[in-house]
């Protein structure tokens, strides 16, 4: 059992509409827990993009609407936000979005061996600013290791944070990682809408650090899947 999580389970304020959405729409749009089967989930071959901690879906749902040829998987633990997304998905009739109500760390550890993502988005992960809480930060060496195992060889992983010391920590972890590498200074992705977290950071004068990562040329020991791709 993992002792330190990157979130605290809290229900917060959940509206009756969100409760109803969770009850009535989960069956259509939420994936069951356990190993993920993307083919079954979306029922087609299309590029698959996952967003970790997608919150209320500001980025996920925007991208899904703009790119009907891609499939989008949102991974989030906060139920009110999931209820909100479910209502939006149904209202906009988006057929290319699925939600996993689960801890992304565990999801990637248990990922099905034949499932691979084309991109992973991690925007404004909880900064846990107090020093004694840094251990809760999502981006750690082990998390990057499991991320490398769930993406294609040519996949991109986009990360943004508005917390300077988290950005430094991410840069240091990536520099030491044998699983993922940085593709150099990354511009702000033009396709990312400005979320409430981003606009608050800008209002409060915090700079936003962007990362674009890829699988390291030589992941730690070739797996059978890597050999098959050569
Ligand atoms: C600061 S919010 C950012 C939300 C969104 N990415 C945005 O930019 O608007 C971070 C989100 O990550 C979620 N989260 C934290 N740890 C997670 C985990 N291990 N798995 C899935 N979601 C997680 C939180 O519930 C929260 O909604």
XYZ file of N, CA and C and ligand atoms in Angstrom:
717
model
N 0.853 -1.197 0.000
C 0.000 0.000 0.000
C 0.887 1.245 0.000
N 0.589 2.168 -0.911
C 1.382 3.385 -1.012
C 0.932 4.359 0.070
N 1.880 4.863 0.879
C 1.498 5.707 2.004
C 1.269 7.147 1.558
N 2.097 7.634 0.645
C 2.029 9.046 0.281
C 1.354 9.193 -1.076
N 0.261 9.936 -1.097
C -0.428 10.168 -2.364
C -0.272 11.630 -2.772
N -0.539 11.902 -4.057
C -0.366 13.263 -4.565
C -1.630 14.097 -4.371
N -2.607 13.546 -3.648
C -3.867 14.268 -3.423
C -4.406 13.833 -2.078
N -5.353 14.600 -1.571
C -6.036 14.226 -0.341
C -7.472 13.952 -0.726
N -7.980 12.794 -0.313
C -9.367 12.473 -0.663
C -10.289 13.415 0.076
N -11.006 14.216 -0.664
C -11.987 15.111 -0.049
C -13.112 15.246 -1.046
N -14.302 15.371 -0.534
C -15.422 15.438 -1.468
C -15.688 16.879 -1.877
N -15.331 17.843 -0.995
C -15.573 19.246 -1.307
C -17.066 19.479 -1.525
N -17.352 20.455 -2.323
C -18.761 20.753 -2.583
C -19.157 20.046 -3.863
N -20.131 19.198 -3.763
C -20.591 18.502 -4.975
C -22.046 18.894 -5.207
N -22.372 19.260 -6.414
C -23.738 19.729 -6.696
C -24.643 18.533 -7.012
N -25.963 18.716 -6.844
C -26.877 17.618 -7.189
C -26.702 17.182 -8.652
N -26.420 18.136 -9.552
C -26.246 17.772 -10.974
C -25.009 16.890 -11.149
N -23.967 17.157 -10.349
C -22.750 16.326 -10.453
C -22.997 14.933 -9.886
N -23.742 14.877 -8.793
C -24.075 13.565 -8.212
C -24.872 12.752 -9.237
N -25.837 13.396 -9.863
C -26.665 12.706 -10.855
C -25.821 12.246 -12.043
N -24.901 13.116 -12.467
C -24.043 12.749 -13.607
C -23.205 11.521 -13.256
N -22.648 11.505 -12.045
C -21.823 10.362 -11.641
C -22.662 9.082 -11.655
N -23.911 9.213 -11.226
C -24.772 8.027 -11.158
C -25.212 7.586 -12.553
N -25.584 8.547 -13.379
C -26.234 8.176 -14.645
C -25.305 8.113 -15.851
N -24.174 8.810 -15.800
C -23.330 8.887 -17.000
C -22.018 8.113 -16.871
N -21.700 7.660 -15.642
C -20.432 6.939 -15.476
C -20.380 5.703 -16.363
N -21.508 5.017 -16.461
C -21.554 3.781 -17.250
C -21.151 4.029 -18.702
N -21.509 5.176 -19.234
C -21.230 5.472 -20.640
C -19.812 5.992 -20.842
N -19.297 6.778 -19.891
C -18.044 7.486 -20.166
C -16.888 7.170 -19.231
N -17.151 6.482 -18.104
C -16.033 6.177 -17.194
C -15.564 4.756 -17.446
N -14.256 4.567 -17.418
C -13.714 3.216 -17.606
C -13.740 2.492 -16.269
N -13.954 1.183 -16.306
C -13.924 0.423 -15.052
C -12.503 0.387 -14.498
N -12.355 0.211 -13.178
C -11.003 0.105 -12.618
C -10.324 -1.167 -13.122
N -9.024 -1.229 -12.974
C -8.280 -2.410 -13.451
C -7.505 -2.044 -14.692
N -6.836 -3.027 -15.290
C -6.016 -2.732 -16.468
C -6.849 -2.066 -17.560
N -6.231 -1.095 -18.204
C -6.969 -0.300 -19.179
C -6.930 -0.970 -20.545
N -8.092 -1.057 -21.203
C -8.109 -1.515 -22.588
C -8.625 -0.374 -23.445
N -7.669 0.332 -24.076
C -8.048 1.525 -24.836
C -8.868 1.166 -26.061
N -8.505 0.052 -26.720
C -9.241 -0.358 -27.905
C -10.708 -0.575 -27.568
N -10.947 -1.292 -26.474
C -12.324 -1.547 -26.054
C -13.011 -0.262 -25.617
N -12.252 0.590 -24.924
C -12.851 1.804 -24.371
C -13.350 2.721 -25.480
N -12.570 2.884 -26.540
C -12.938 3.835 -27.587
C -13.490 3.145 -28.835
N -13.224 1.871 -28.963
C -13.787 1.119 -30.072
C -13.251 1.507 -31.441
N -12.056 2.080 -31.497
C -11.484 2.412 -32.808
C -9.973 2.591 -32.670
N -9.285 2.614 -33.808
C -7.860 2.925 -33.825
C -7.725 4.416 -34.085
N -7.196 5.142 -33.139
C -6.984 6.591 -33.309
C -5.914 6.977 -32.299
N -5.214 8.081 -32.537
C -4.227 8.505 -31.542
C -4.876 8.673 -30.162
N -4.157 8.206 -29.154
C -4.708 8.221 -27.790
C -3.886 9.176 -26.916
N -4.573 10.115 -26.306
C -3.917 11.117 -25.476
C -4.526 11.070 -24.084
N -3.683 10.987 -23.063
C -4.198 10.966 -21.691
C -3.820 12.254 -20.990
N -4.736 12.765 -20.177
C -4.402 13.906 -19.333
C -4.499 13.476 -17.877
N -3.395 13.660 -17.159
C -3.325 13.278 -15.743
C -3.764 14.472 -14.898
N -4.714 14.262 -14.000
C -5.197 15.368 -13.165
C -5.864 16.418 -14.022
N -6.854 15.984 -14.813
C -7.462 16.902 -15.797
C -8.443 17.862 -15.146
N -8.675 17.737 -13.833
C -9.553 18.680 -13.141
C -10.931 18.702 -13.769
N -11.437 19.887 -14.040
C -12.783 20.034 -14.609
C -12.788 19.865 -16.114
N -11.635 19.491 -16.675
C -11.599 19.151 -18.098
C -11.451 20.335 -19.031
N -10.952 21.458 -18.515
C -10.836 22.648 -19.375
C -9.988 22.354 -20.611
N -8.881 21.646 -20.410
C -8.002 21.329 -21.540
C -8.557 20.113 -22.294
N -8.849 19.057 -21.553
C -9.264 17.789 -22.157
C -10.465 17.957 -23.095
N -11.501 18.627 -22.608
C -12.729 18.720 -23.398
C -12.555 19.666 -24.582
N -11.745 20.692 -24.386
C -11.451 21.606 -25.496
C -10.727 20.842 -26.614
N -9.699 20.083 -26.237
C -8.931 19.341 -27.247
C -9.811 18.294 -27.930
N -10.660 17.636 -27.145
C -11.522 16.594 -27.710
C -12.470 17.189 -28.750
N -12.972 18.391 -28.456
C -13.899 19.026 -29.391
C -13.175 19.474 -30.663
N -11.939 19.974 -30.476
C -11.194 20.495 -31.641
C -10.600 19.380 -32.501
N -10.387 18.199 -31.909
C -9.692 17.121 -32.633
C -10.507 15.829 -32.593
N -11.584 15.781 -33.348
C -12.448 14.585 -33.280
C -11.743 13.309 -33.739
N -10.610 13.439 -34.431
C -9.877 12.256 -34.876
C -9.003 11.632 -33.796
N -8.865 12.282 -32.648
C -8.073 11.729 -31.540
C -8.992 11.255 -30.425
N -8.493 10.319 -29.623
C -9.228 9.875 -28.439
C -8.544 10.416 -27.194
N -9.345 10.866 -26.227
C -8.823 11.518 -25.024
C -9.276 10.792 -23.758
N -8.287 10.479 -22.919
C -8.564 9.805 -21.651
C -8.201 10.758 -20.505
N -9.175 11.120 -19.700
C -8.909 11.982 -18.539
C -8.769 11.128 -17.297
N -7.711 11.351 -16.534
C -7.508 10.598 -15.288
C -7.583 11.602 -14.141
N -8.525 11.392 -13.252
C -8.772 12.379 -12.187
C -9.354 11.641 -10.977
N -9.046 12.184 -9.788
C -9.565 11.542 -8.566
C -10.711 12.326 -7.922
N -10.870 13.583 -8.309
C -11.807 14.462 -7.602
C -13.207 14.334 -8.198
N -14.113 13.709 -7.429
C -15.415 13.342 -7.974
C -16.280 14.515 -8.445
N -16.303 15.644 -7.711
C -17.105 16.760 -8.256
C -16.628 17.182 -9.652
N -15.315 17.183 -9.863
C -14.783 17.561 -11.184
C -15.188 16.524 -12.229
N -15.199 15.266 -11.843
C -15.600 14.215 -12.780
C -17.084 14.369 -13.130
N -17.902 14.653 -12.122
C -19.327 14.896 -12.377
C -19.506 16.037 -13.365
N -18.743 17.090 -13.169
C -18.817 18.251 -14.072
C -18.455 17.831 -15.504
N -17.350 17.085 -15.624
C -16.924 16.668 -16.973
C -17.969 15.786 -17.635
N -18.552 14.864 -16.858
C -19.540 13.949 -17.439
C -20.711 14.743 -18.026
N -21.151 15.763 -17.293
C -22.248 16.594 -17.820
C -21.841 17.293 -19.107
N -20.603 17.779 -19.143
C -20.121 18.478 -20.348
C -20.007 17.520 -21.541
N -19.493 16.323 -21.252
C -19.309 15.336 -22.333
C -20.661 15.002 -22.952
N -21.656 14.793 -22.080
C -22.988 14.438 -22.577
C -23.613 15.625 -23.311
N -23.476 16.819 -22.746
C -24.100 17.993 -23.362
C -23.500 18.269 -24.736
N -22.208 18.065 -24.867
C -21.545 18.361 -26.153
C -21.483 17.133 -27.060
N -22.038 16.031 -26.576
C -22.044 14.783 -27.344
C -20.655 14.407 -27.839
N -19.696 14.414 -26.921
C -18.320 14.065 -27.305
C -18.163 12.543 -27.221
N -17.847 11.943 -28.359
C -17.727 10.476 -28.352
C -16.268 10.048 -28.186
N -15.346 10.996 -28.151
C -13.919 10.652 -28.101
C -13.283 10.971 -26.755
N -14.078 10.961 -25.678
C -13.533 11.199 -24.334
C -13.976 10.086 -23.397
N -13.044 9.591 -22.605
C -13.377 8.661 -21.521
C -12.665 9.147 -20.267
N -13.251 8.805 -19.109
C -12.695 9.260 -17.838
C -12.351 8.048 -16.982
N -11.207 8.154 -16.329
C -10.829 7.149 -15.338
C -10.818 7.849 -13.993
N -11.688 7.392 -13.105
C -11.755 7.982 -11.775
C -10.781 7.193 -10.904
N -9.508 7.551 -10.973
C -8.499 6.742 -10.285
C -7.212 7.532 -10.132
N -6.347 7.013 -9.272
C -5.031 7.598 -9.037
C -4.124 7.236 -10.227
N -3.646 8.254 -10.927
C -2.848 8.008 -12.136
C -1.589 7.188 -11.831
N -1.063 7.334 -10.633
C 0.144 6.574 -10.279
C -0.165 5.079 -10.345
N -1.318 4.714 -9.764
C -1.704 3.295 -9.775
C -2.134 2.844 -11.163
N -2.822 3.735 -11.877
C -3.273 3.392 -13.230
C -2.067 3.009 -14.089
N -1.017 3.801 -14.058
C 0.136 3.549 -14.922
C 0.944 2.342 -14.450
N 0.900 2.086 -13.142
C 1.595 0.883 -12.650
C 0.912 -0.390 -13.134
N -0.424 -0.319 -13.306
C -1.181 -1.530 -13.685
C -1.586 -1.534 -15.146
N -1.007 -0.683 -15.920
C -1.398 -0.501 -17.333
C -1.236 -1.800 -18.109
N -2.162 -2.098 -18.979
C -2.073 -3.316 -19.788
C -0.842 -3.284 -20.681
N -0.159 -4.404 -20.809
C 1.133 -4.433 -21.500
C 1.039 -4.004 -22.963
N -0.108 -4.218 -23.606
C -0.173 -3.913 -25.040
C -0.775 -2.546 -25.341
N -1.090 -1.795 -24.301
C -1.723 -0.489 -24.497
C -0.659 0.599 -24.495
N -0.668 1.468 -25.495
C 0.319 2.552 -25.531
C -0.358 3.878 -25.882
N 0.089 4.928 -25.219
C -0.452 6.265 -25.454
C 0.449 7.048 -26.399
N -0.147 7.972 -27.157
C 0.619 8.804 -28.082
C 1.078 10.106 -27.437
N 0.391 10.521 -26.390
C 0.821 11.714 -25.659
C 0.211 11.673 -24.265
N 0.922 12.292 -23.322
C 0.408 12.437 -21.962
C 0.553 13.906 -21.575
N -0.489 14.461 -20.993
C -0.495 15.866 -20.589
C -0.588 15.949 -19.068
N 0.283 16.745 -18.464
C 0.243 16.939 -17.013
C 0.366 18.444 -16.771
N -0.770 19.113 -16.658
C -0.740 20.561 -16.548
C -1.112 21.006 -15.132
N -0.223 21.767 -14.547
C -0.420 22.336 -13.216
C -0.741 21.275 -12.164
N 0.133 20.280 -12.038
C -0.057 19.298 -10.957
C 0.005 20.027 -9.615
N -0.710 19.502 -8.620
C -0.738 20.173 -7.315
C 0.688 20.456 -6.855
N 0.990 21.727 -6.504
C 2.390 22.072 -6.204
C 2.854 21.654 -4.810
N 1.939 21.381 -3.903
C 2.327 21.044 -2.530
C 3.499 21.926 -2.087
N 3.235 23.230 -1.883
C 4.341 24.174 -1.659
C 5.107 23.991 -0.350
N 4.451 23.475 0.703
C 5.188 23.342 1.975
C 6.235 22.252 1.861
N 7.406 22.541 2.396
C 8.521 21.603 2.270
C 8.137 20.199 2.768
N 7.428 20.142 3.888
C 7.099 18.819 4.443
C 6.089 18.064 3.564
N 5.491 18.778 2.583
C 4.548 18.116 1.680
C 5.164 17.771 0.327
N 6.419 18.160 0.121
C 7.021 17.913 -1.197
C 6.953 16.442 -1.589
N 6.983 15.576 -0.602
C 6.941 14.139 -0.907
C 5.636 13.733 -1.582
N 4.631 14.595 -1.489
C 3.350 14.298 -2.150
C 3.353 14.645 -3.633
N 4.355 15.368 -4.090
C 4.332 15.809 -5.489
C 4.263 14.621 -6.437
N 3.432 14.776 -7.458
C 3.162 13.684 -8.397
C 4.421 13.264 -9.166
N 5.184 14.276 -9.601
C 6.291 13.948 -10.504
C 7.521 13.527 -9.719
N 7.778 12.248 -9.794
C 8.886 11.616 -9.089
C 9.557 10.675 -10.070
N 10.743 10.223 -9.698
C 11.487 9.321 -10.586
C 10.665 8.071 -10.923
N 10.017 7.483 -9.916
C 9.261 6.238 -10.161
C 8.072 6.492 -11.089
N 7.452 7.670 -10.936
C 6.303 7.982 -11.795
C 6.767 8.126 -13.246
N 7.918 8.760 -13.454
C 8.432 8.898 -14.827
C 8.742 7.525 -15.414
N 9.239 6.660 -14.556
C 9.551 5.296 -14.995
C 8.278 4.612 -15.500
N 7.189 4.706 -14.740
C 5.981 4.015 -15.216
C 5.360 4.744 -16.396
N 5.518 6.073 -16.449
C 5.034 6.820 -17.624
C 5.708 6.315 -18.899
N 7.012 6.102 -18.804
C 7.749 5.634 -19.986
C 7.198 4.302 -20.470
N 6.662 3.515 -19.548
C 6.132 2.207 -19.910
C 4.762 2.246 -20.563
N 4.070 3.392 -20.520
C 2.715 3.435 -21.072
C 2.628 4.241 -22.366
N 3.757 4.766 -22.834
C 3.718 5.579 -24.057
C 4.481 4.907 -25.195
N 4.100 5.270 -26.417
C 4.818 4.808 -27.610
C 6.222 5.393 -27.641
N 7.049 4.798 -28.447
C 8.422 5.290 -28.593
C 8.503 6.753 -28.996
N 7.573 7.194 -29.831
C 7.655 8.568 -30.340
C 6.682 9.507 -29.635
N 6.160 9.055 -28.507
C 5.170 9.865 -27.793
C 5.821 11.099 -27.171
N 5.001 12.090 -26.894
C 5.451 13.292 -26.192
C 4.697 13.410 -24.879
N 5.406 13.893 -23.870
C 4.783 14.116 -22.565
C 4.940 15.603 -22.253
N 3.822 16.279 -22.106
C 3.848 17.725 -21.875
C 3.538 18.003 -20.410
N 4.382 18.813 -19.784
C 4.203 19.146 -18.367
C 4.301 20.662 -18.222
N 3.453 21.229 -17.388
C 3.583 22.661 -17.078
C 3.372 22.850 -15.586
N 4.161 23.746 -15.004
C 3.938 24.114 -13.604
C 4.224 25.590 -13.428
N 3.509 26.203 -12.494
C 3.717 27.627 -12.204
C 4.466 27.770 -10.880
N 5.030 26.672 -10.402
C 5.706 26.712 -9.103
C 7.205 26.539 -9.343
N 7.986 27.609 -9.101
C 9.394 27.624 -9.525
C 10.193 26.441 -8.958
N 10.007 26.150 -7.670
C 10.866 25.088 -7.123
C 10.404 23.702 -7.557
N 9.131 23.583 -7.940
C 8.659 22.316 -8.512
C 9.289 22.152 -9.905
N 9.356 23.262 -10.647
C 9.960 23.219 -11.989
C 11.428 22.776 -11.886
N 12.125 23.329 -10.902
C 13.545 22.942 -10.719
C 13.645 21.459 -10.383
N 12.737 21.027 -9.530
C 12.750 19.622 -9.116
C 12.454 18.705 -10.318
N 11.489 19.096 -11.141
C 11.158 18.283 -12.317
C 12.369 18.206 -13.247
N 13.005 19.361 -13.478
C 14.178 19.383 -14.371
C 15.263 18.442 -13.838
N 15.459 18.465 -12.525
C 16.506 17.622 -11.930
C 16.149 16.140 -12.051
N 14.873 15.815 -11.813
C 14.451 14.404 -11.881
C 14.578 13.892 -13.319
N 14.186 14.742 -14.287
C 14.265 14.327 -15.697
C 15.735 14.142 -16.092
N 16.581 15.063 -15.636
C 18.000 14.980 -16.005
C 18.619 13.660 -15.535
N 18.112 13.141 -14.423
C 18.678 11.901 -13.879
C 17.928 10.654 -14.339
N 16.838 10.867 -15.084
C 15.987 9.728 -15.422
C 16.598 8.891 -16.545
N 16.524 7.585 -16.373
C 16.965 6.720 -17.478
C 15.777 6.355 -18.359
N 14.568 6.785 -17.961
C 13.351 6.398 -18.681
C 12.872 7.471 -19.652
N 12.978 8.725 -19.247
C 12.500 9.833 -20.074
C 13.596 10.871 -20.210
N 13.532 11.630 -21.318
C 14.506 12.719 -21.491
C 13.762 13.983 -21.895
N 14.392 15.125 -21.620
C 13.796 16.399 -22.007
C 14.182 16.697 -23.442
N 13.247 17.274 -24.202
C 13.564 17.645 -25.584
C 14.070 19.082 -25.662
N 14.527 19.618 -24.525
C 15.077 20.975 -24.520
C 14.033 21.978 -24.086
N 14.396 23.257 -24.093
C 13.458 24.276 -23.620
C 12.164 24.199 -24.418
N 11.049 24.104 -23.711
C 9.781 23.886 -24.409
C 8.969 25.177 -24.427
N 8.382 25.492 -25.584
C 7.484 26.646 -25.626
C 6.135 26.271 -25.008
N 5.333 27.274 -24.712
C 3.970 26.984 -24.246
C 3.208 26.355 -25.421
N 2.579 25.188 -25.222
C 1.858 24.577 -26.357
C 0.738 25.509 -26.820
N 0.734 25.800 -28.122
C -0.253 26.747 -28.658
C -1.669 26.200 -28.527
N -1.768 24.872 -28.482
C -3.085 24.252 -28.463
C -3.697 24.202 -27.062
N -2.951 24.654 -26.035
C -3.512 24.559 -24.677
C -4.329 25.800 -24.347
N -5.614 25.638 -24.063
C -6.371 26.810 -23.632
C -5.874 27.265 -22.260
N -6.058 28.525 -21.930
C -5.618 29.040 -20.621
C -6.622 28.583 -19.573
N -6.175 27.733 -18.665
C -7.093 27.224 -17.634
C -7.136 28.218 -16.473
N -8.062 27.973 -15.556
C -8.164 28.882 -14.409
C -6.877 28.858 -13.581
N -6.214 27.685 -13.524
C -4.952 27.612 -12.766
C -3.883 28.459 -13.441
N -3.840 28.391 -14.760
C -2.831 29.167 -15.478
C -3.111 30.665 -15.348
N -4.382 31.068 -15.481
C -4.637 32.512 -15.436
C -4.396 33.054 -14.035
N -4.666 32.245 -13.011
C -4.380 32.718 -11.656
C -2.881 32.910 -11.454
N -2.100 31.962 -11.968
C -0.643 32.067 -11.850
C -0.155 33.346 -12.519
N -0.683 33.628 -13.701
C -0.246 34.819 -14.436
C -0.644 36.088 -13.677
N -1.885 36.059 -13.149
C -2.368 37.216 -12.370
C -1.482 37.461 -11.161
N -1.037 36.383 -10.534
C -0.241 36.512 -9.315
C 1.252 36.622 -9.611
N 1.581 36.731 -10.898
C 2.963 37.026 -11.282
C 3.913 35.832 -11.262
N 3.397 34.609 -11.317
C 4.288 33.438 -11.345
C 4.559 33.032 -12.791
N 5.820 32.763 -13.070
C 6.189 32.328 -14.430
C 5.769 30.872 -14.601
N 5.494 30.494 -15.834
C 5.078 29.109 -16.097
C 6.207 28.368 -16.790
N 6.616 27.266 -16.183
C 7.684 26.453 -16.783
C 7.030 25.332 -17.582
N 7.521 25.145 -18.800
C 6.963 24.106 -19.681
C 8.035 23.049 -19.939
N 7.606 21.807 -20.006
C 8.519 20.702 -20.347
C 7.891 19.888 -21.457
N 8.748 19.409 -22.363
C 8.295 18.430 -23.341
C 9.272 17.263 -23.252
N 8.746 16.097 -22.895
C 9.595 14.938 -22.631
C 9.310 13.825 -23.643
N 10.288 12.969 -23.800
C 10.122 11.808 -24.670
C 10.784 10.617 -23.995
N 10.487 9.450 -24.493
C 11.150 8.268 -23.945
C 12.637 8.364 -24.215
N 13.422 7.948 -23.252
C 14.862 7.957 -23.443
C 15.195 6.985 -24.561
N 16.284 7.275 -25.289
C 16.656 6.417 -26.413
C 16.791 4.982 -25.952
N 17.398 4.829 -24.805
C 17.613 3.504 -24.252
C 16.893 3.405 -22.926
N 15.651 2.921 -22.932
C 14.994 2.735 -21.639
C 15.735 1.667 -20.840
N 15.512 1.645 -19.560
C 16.289 0.735 -18.714
C 15.998 -0.719 -19.088
N 16.768 -1.267 -20.006
C 16.611 -2.664 -20.415
C 15.458 -2.798 -21.392
N 15.697 -3.353 -22.600
C 14.611 -3.452 -23.572
C 13.568 -4.477 -23.142
N 12.322 -4.074 -23.296
C 11.255 -5.029 -23.019
C 10.955 -5.732 -24.336
N 10.124 -6.734 -24.294
C 9.748 -7.441 -25.506
C 9.094 -6.462 -26.484
N 8.254 -5.553 -25.935
C 7.553 -4.595 -26.798
C 8.560 -3.697 -27.514
N 9.627 -3.276 -26.820
C 10.630 -2.416 -27.451
C 11.290 -3.161 -28.607
N 11.604 -4.415 -28.384
C 12.274 -5.192 -29.429
C 11.354 -5.318 -30.636
N 10.087 -5.535 -30.361
C 9.126 -5.707 -31.459
C 9.020 -4.424 -32.284
N 9.303 -3.285 -31.665
C 9.159 -2.015 -32.379
C 10.389 -1.648 -33.201
N 11.491 -2.338 -32.979
C 12.732 -1.950 -33.662
C 12.630 -2.190 -35.165
C -3.986 21.893 -9.519
S -5.161 20.856 -10.285
C -4.937 21.199 -12.030
C -6.110 20.808 -12.866
C -5.952 20.962 -14.398
N -4.837 20.200 -14.904
C -5.850 22.405 -14.820
O -4.778 22.808 -15.262
O -6.859 23.126 -14.705
C -4.466 19.246 -10.102
C -5.475 18.125 -10.292
O -4.788 16.866 -10.239
C -5.619 15.927 -9.576
N -4.728 14.858 -9.083
C -3.770 14.949 -8.138
N -3.124 13.785 -7.986
C -3.679 12.917 -8.880
C -3.449 11.552 -9.187
N -2.489 10.845 -8.555
N -4.196 10.976 -10.142
C -5.171 11.675 -10.784
N -5.441 12.987 -10.522
C -4.707 13.597 -9.584
C -6.304 16.746 -8.504
O -7.495 16.147 -8.047
C -6.563 18.082 -9.238
O -7.807 18.067 -9.885
